[in-house]
Tab-separated table of C-alpha atoms and ligand atoms in Angstrom:
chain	number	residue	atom	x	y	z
Z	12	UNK	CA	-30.268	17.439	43.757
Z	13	UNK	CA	-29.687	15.589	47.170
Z	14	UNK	CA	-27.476	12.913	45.562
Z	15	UNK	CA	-24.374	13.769	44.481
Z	16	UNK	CA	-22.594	10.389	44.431
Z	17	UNK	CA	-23.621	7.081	44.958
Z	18	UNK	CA	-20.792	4.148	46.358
Z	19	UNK	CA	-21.625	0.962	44.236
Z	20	UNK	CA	-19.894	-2.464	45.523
Z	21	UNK	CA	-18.897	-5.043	43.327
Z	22	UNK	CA	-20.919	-8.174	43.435
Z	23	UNK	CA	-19.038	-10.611	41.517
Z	24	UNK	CA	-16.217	-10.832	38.690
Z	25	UNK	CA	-15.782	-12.267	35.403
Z	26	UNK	CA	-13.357	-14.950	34.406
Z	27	UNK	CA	-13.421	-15.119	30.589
Z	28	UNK	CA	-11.458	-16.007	27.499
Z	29	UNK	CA	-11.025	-12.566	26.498
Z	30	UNK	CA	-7.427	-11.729	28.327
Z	31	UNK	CA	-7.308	-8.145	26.662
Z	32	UNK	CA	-9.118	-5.730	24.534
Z	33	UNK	CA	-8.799	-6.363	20.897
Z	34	UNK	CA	-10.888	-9.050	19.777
Z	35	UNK	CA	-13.796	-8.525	22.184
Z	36	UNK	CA	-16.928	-8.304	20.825
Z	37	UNK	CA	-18.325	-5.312	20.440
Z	38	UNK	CA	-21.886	-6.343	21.792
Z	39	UNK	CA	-23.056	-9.258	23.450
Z	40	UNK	CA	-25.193	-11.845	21.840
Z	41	UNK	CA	-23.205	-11.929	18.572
Z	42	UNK	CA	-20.092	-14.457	19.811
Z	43	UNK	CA	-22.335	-16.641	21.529
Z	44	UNK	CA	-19.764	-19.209	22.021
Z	45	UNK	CA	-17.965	-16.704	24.060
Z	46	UNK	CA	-18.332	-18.236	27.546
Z	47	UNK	CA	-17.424	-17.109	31.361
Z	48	UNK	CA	-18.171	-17.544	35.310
Z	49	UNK	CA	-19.330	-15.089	36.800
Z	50	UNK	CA	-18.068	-15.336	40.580
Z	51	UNK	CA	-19.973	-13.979	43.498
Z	52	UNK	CA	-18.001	-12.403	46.072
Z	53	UNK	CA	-18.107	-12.013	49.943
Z	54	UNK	CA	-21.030	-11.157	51.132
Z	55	UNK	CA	-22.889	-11.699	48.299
Z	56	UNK	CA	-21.660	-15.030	47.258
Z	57	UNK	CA	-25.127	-16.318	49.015
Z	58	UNK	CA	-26.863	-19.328	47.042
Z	59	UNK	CA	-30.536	-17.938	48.139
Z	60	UNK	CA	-29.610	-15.041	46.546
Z	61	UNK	CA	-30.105	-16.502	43.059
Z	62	UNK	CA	-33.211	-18.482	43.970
Z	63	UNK	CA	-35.572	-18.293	40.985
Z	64	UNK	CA	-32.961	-17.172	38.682
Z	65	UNK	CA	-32.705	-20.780	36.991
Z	66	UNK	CA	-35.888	-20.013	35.169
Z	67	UNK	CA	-34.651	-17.425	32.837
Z	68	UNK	CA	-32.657	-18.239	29.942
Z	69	UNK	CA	-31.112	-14.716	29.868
Z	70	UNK	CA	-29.797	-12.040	32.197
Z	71	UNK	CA	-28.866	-8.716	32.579
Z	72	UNK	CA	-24.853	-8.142	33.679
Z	73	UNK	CA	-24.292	-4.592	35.223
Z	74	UNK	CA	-20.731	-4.025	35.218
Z	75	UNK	CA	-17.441	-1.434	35.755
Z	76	UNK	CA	-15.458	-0.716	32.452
Z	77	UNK	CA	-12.584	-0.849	34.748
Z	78	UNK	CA	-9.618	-1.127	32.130
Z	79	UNK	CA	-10.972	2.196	30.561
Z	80	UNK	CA	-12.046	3.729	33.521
Z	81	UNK	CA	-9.284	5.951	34.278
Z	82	UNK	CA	-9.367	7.143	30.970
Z	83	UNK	CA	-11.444	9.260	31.516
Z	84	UNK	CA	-14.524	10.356	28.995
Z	85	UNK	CA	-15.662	13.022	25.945
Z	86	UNK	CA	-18.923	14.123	25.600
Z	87	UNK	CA	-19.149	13.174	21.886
Z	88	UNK	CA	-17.028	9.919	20.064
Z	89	UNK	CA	-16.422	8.027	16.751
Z	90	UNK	CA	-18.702	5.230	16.754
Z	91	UNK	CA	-16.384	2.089	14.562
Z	92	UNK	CA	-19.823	1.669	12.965
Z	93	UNK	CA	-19.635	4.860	11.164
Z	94	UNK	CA	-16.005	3.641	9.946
Z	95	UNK	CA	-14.546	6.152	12.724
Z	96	UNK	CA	-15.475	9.259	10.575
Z	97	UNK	CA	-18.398	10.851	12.511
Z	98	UNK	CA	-19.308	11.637	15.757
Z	99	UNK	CA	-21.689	10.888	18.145
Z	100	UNK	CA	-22.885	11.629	21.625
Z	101	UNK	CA	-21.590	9.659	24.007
Z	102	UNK	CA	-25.348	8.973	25.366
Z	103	UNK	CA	-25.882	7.680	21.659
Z	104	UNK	CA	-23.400	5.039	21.952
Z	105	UNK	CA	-21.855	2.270	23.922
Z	106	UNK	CA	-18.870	3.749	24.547
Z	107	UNK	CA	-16.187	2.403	27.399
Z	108	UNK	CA	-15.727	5.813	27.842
Z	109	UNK	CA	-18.234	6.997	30.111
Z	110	UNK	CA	-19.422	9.844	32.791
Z	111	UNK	CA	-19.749	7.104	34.785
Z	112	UNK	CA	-17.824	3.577	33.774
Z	113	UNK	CA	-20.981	1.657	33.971
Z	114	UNK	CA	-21.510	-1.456	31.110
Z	115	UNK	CA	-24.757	-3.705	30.632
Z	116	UNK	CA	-24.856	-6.982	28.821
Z	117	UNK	CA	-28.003	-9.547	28.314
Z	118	UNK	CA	-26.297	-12.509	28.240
Z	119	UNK	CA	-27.827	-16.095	28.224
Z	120	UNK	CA	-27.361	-17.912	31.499
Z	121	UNK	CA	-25.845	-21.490	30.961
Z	122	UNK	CA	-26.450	-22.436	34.066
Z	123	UNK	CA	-25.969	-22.147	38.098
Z	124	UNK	CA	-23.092	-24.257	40.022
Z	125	UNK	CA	-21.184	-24.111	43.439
Z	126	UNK	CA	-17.209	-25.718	42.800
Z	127	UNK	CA	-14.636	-25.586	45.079
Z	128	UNK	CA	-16.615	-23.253	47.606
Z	129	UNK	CA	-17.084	-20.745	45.029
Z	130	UNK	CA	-20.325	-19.459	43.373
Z	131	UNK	CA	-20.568	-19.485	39.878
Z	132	UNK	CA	-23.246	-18.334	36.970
Z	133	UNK	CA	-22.091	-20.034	33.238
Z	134	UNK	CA	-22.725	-17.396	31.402
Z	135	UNK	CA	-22.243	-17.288	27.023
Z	136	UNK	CA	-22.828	-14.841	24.712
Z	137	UNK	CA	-20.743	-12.333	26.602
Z	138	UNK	CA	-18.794	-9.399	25.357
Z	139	UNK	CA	-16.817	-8.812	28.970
Z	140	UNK	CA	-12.954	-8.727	29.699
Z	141	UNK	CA	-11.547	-10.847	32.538
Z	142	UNK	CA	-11.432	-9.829	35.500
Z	143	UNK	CA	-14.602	-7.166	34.954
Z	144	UNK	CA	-15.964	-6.100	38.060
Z	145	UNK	CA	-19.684	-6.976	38.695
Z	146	UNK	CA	-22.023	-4.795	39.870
Z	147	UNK	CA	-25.363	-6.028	39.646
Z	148	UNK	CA	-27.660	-8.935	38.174
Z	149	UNK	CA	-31.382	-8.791	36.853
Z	150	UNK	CA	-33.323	-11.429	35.035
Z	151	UNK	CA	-34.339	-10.795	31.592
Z	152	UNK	CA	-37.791	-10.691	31.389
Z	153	UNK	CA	-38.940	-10.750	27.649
Z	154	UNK	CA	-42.398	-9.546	28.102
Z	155	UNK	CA	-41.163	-6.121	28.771
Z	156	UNK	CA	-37.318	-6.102	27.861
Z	157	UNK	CA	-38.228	-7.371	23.952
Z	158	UNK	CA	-39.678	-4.445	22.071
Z	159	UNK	CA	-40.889	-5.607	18.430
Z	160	UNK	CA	-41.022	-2.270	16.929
Z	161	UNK	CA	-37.944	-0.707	18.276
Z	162	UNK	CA	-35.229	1.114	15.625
Z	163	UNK	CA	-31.855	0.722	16.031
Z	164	UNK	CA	-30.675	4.100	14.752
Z	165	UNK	CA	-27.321	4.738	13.633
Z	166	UNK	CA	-26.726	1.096	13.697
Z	167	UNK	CA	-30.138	-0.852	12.850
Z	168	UNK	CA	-28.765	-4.366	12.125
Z	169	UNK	CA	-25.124	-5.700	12.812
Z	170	UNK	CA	-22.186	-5.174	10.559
Z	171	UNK	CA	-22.000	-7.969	7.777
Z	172	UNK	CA	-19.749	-10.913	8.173
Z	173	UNK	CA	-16.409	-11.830	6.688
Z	174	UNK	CA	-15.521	-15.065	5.627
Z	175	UNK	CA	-12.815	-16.602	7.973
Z	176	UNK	CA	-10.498	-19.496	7.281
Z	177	UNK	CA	-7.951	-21.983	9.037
Z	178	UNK	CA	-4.407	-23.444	7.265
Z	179	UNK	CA	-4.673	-27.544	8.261
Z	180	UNK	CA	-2.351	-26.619	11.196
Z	181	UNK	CA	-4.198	-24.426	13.088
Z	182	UNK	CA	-7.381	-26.463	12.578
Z	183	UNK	CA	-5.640	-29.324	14.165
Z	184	UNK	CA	-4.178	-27.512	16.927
Z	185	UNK	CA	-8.083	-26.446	17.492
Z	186	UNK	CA	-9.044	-30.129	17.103
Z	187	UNK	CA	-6.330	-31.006	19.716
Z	188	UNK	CA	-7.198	-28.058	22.148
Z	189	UNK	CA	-10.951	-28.892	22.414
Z	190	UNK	CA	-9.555	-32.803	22.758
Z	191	UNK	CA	-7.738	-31.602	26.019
Z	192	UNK	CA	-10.041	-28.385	27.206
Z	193	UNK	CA	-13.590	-29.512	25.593
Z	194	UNK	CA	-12.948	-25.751	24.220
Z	195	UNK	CA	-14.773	-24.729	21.251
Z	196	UNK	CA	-11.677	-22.785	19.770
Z	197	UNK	CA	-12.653	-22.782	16.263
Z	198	UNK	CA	-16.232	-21.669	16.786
Z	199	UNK	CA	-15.035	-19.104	18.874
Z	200	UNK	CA	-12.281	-17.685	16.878
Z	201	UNK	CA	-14.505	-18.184	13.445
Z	202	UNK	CA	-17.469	-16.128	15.458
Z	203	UNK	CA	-14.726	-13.102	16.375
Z	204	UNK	CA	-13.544	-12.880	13.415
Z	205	UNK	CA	-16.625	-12.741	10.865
Z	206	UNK	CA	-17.513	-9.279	13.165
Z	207	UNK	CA	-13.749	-8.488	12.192
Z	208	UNK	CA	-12.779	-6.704	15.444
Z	209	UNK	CA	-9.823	-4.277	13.253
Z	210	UNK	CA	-10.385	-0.482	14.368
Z	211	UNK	CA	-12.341	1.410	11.724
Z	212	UNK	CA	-9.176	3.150	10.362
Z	213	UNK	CA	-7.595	-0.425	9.422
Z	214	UNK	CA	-10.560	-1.765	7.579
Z	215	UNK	CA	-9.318	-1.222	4.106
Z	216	UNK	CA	-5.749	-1.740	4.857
Z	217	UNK	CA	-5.089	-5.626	4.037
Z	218	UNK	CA	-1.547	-6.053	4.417
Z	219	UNK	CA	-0.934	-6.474	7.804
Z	220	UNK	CA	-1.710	-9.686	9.990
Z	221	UNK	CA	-2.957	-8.977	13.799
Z	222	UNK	CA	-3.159	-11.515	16.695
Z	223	UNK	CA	-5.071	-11.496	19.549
Z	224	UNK	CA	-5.086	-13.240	23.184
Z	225	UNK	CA	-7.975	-15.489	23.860
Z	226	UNK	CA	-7.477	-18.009	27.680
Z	227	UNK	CA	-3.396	-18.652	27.420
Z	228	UNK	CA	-3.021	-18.100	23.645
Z	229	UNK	CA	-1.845	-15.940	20.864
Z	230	UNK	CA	-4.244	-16.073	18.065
Z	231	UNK	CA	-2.558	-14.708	14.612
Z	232	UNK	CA	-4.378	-14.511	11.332
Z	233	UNK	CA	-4.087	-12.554	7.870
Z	234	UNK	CA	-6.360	-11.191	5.124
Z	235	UNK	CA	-6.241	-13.193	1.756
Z	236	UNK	CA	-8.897	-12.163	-1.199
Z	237	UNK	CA	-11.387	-10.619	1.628
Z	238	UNK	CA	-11.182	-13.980	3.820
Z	239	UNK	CA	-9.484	-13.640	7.330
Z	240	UNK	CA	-6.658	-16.567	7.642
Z	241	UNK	CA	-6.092	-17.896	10.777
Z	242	UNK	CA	-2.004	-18.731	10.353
Z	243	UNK	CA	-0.855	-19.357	14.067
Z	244	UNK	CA	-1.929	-20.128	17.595
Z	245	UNK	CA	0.584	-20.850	19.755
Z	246	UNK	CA	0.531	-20.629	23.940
Z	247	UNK	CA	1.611	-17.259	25.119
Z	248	UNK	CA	0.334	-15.286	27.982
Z	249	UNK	CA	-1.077	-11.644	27.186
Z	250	UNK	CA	1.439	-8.586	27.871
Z	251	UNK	CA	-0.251	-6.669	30.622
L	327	SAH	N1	-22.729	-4.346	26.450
L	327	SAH	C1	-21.852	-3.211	26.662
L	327	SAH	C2	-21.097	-2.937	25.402
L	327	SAH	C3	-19.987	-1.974	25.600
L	327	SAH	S1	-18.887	-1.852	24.293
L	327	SAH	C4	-22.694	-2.005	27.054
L	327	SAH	O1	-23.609	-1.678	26.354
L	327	SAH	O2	-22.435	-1.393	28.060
L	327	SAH	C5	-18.172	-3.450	24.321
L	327	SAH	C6	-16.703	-3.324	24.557
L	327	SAH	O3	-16.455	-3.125	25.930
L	327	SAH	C7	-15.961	-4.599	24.224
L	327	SAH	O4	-15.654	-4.654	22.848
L	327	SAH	C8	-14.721	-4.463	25.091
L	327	SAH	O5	-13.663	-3.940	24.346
L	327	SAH	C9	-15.112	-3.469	26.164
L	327	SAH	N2	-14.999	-4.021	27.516
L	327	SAH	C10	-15.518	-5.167	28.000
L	327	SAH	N3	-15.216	-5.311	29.313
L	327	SAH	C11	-14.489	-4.201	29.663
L	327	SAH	C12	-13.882	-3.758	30.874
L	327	SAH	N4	-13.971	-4.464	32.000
L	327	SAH	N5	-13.205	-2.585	30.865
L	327	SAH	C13	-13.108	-1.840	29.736
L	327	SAH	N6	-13.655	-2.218	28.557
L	327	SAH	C14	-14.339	-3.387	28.509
């Protein structure tokens, strides 16, 4: 082989709600009120370079699992789907941990806007950490990307949805929050938490509560007769 390595610039970076791991969806497509900008960057922060790309609802985000990256990889992992017991090669899953760190999302484009200099796709439906380096964009093009009699393998259909709940407080501090932000908190948090984001080996264990960052806050919630309880939002910045 004549190629041995390939240097791959990012394009752009993601600024979304999703200040740390835990909580992020674990496809795109299934939070869709999960929203970012995706920021071109010298020298491809060009407007002509998106011409035509208003005309598809959806694109393809190429992207650097840079959190994990130095992690380094294993050629076989435990898939949560499978509850964490069996494993899988790492070419039969979506694993962070990669030969080569490289992510892809469809996502649906919201829409194309310059602000403040700066280039920006509004982009939903994502399942992308802040700050995720961008590597490339495609359009979605559903007359070849859509395949009607595909099978999804191991994990043909998503997992089923739990039931998720707010105490009055917490649904007023939502109700306040999208008053000041035009935020969708609820939706958001009620989306991320009927895919209940707990690892595989905490799916049966209902005492605990867990929290979770999402934008400034901290996001805390508890299991009550197989419903998830959201308890407590307050503002607090992620630890690092
Ligand atoms: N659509 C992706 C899915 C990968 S798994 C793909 O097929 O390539 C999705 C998980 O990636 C999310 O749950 C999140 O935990 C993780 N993730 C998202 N952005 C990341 C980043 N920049 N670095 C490391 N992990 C990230």
């Amino acid at each position: 082989m004549n190629i041995t390595s390939v240097n791959v610039k990012p394009i752009g970076i993601i600024h979304s709600c999703f200040r740390q791991k835990f909580g992020i969806p674990r496809q795109p497509g299934l939070v869709t009120a999960a929203r970012a900008e995706l920021e071109l960057v010298a020298p491809y922060n060009r407007r002509e370079m998106l011409n035509g790309l208003e005309g598809f609802s959806h694109i393809w985000v190429h992207f650097i699992f840079h959190r994990t990256m130095d992690e380094g990889w294993r050629p076989t992992i435990r898939p949560p789907r499978l509850g964490g017991k069996k494993r899988m090669g790492v070419f039969a899953t979506r694993s962070t941990h990669r030969p080569n760190p490289l992510g892809m999302s469809v996502v649906k484009l919201e829409g194309i806007r310059e602000s403040d200099n700066r280039l920006l796709l509004d982009i939903s439906g994502i399942d992308l950490l802040d700050q995720t380096p961008v590597v490339d964009i495609k359009p979605y093009l559903p007359y070849a990307d859509i395949i009607n009699d595909a099978s999804g393998g191991f994990a043909p259909e998503p997992d089923a949805g739990t039931p998720v709940r707010f105490t009055p407080q917490t649904e007023e501090i939502c109700r306040c929050y999208k008053q000041q932000t035009g935020r969708q908190l609820d939706v958001l948090i009620e989306q991320i938490l009927s895919q209940d984001p707990r690892p595989a080996y905490l799916h049966n264990n209902n005492e605990r509560s867990y929290g979770m960052h999402l934008w400034e806050l901290n996001i805390r919630w508890h299991i009550d007769a197989g419903c998830f309880v959201v308890y407590e939002i307050k503002q607090q910045e992620p630890p690092e």
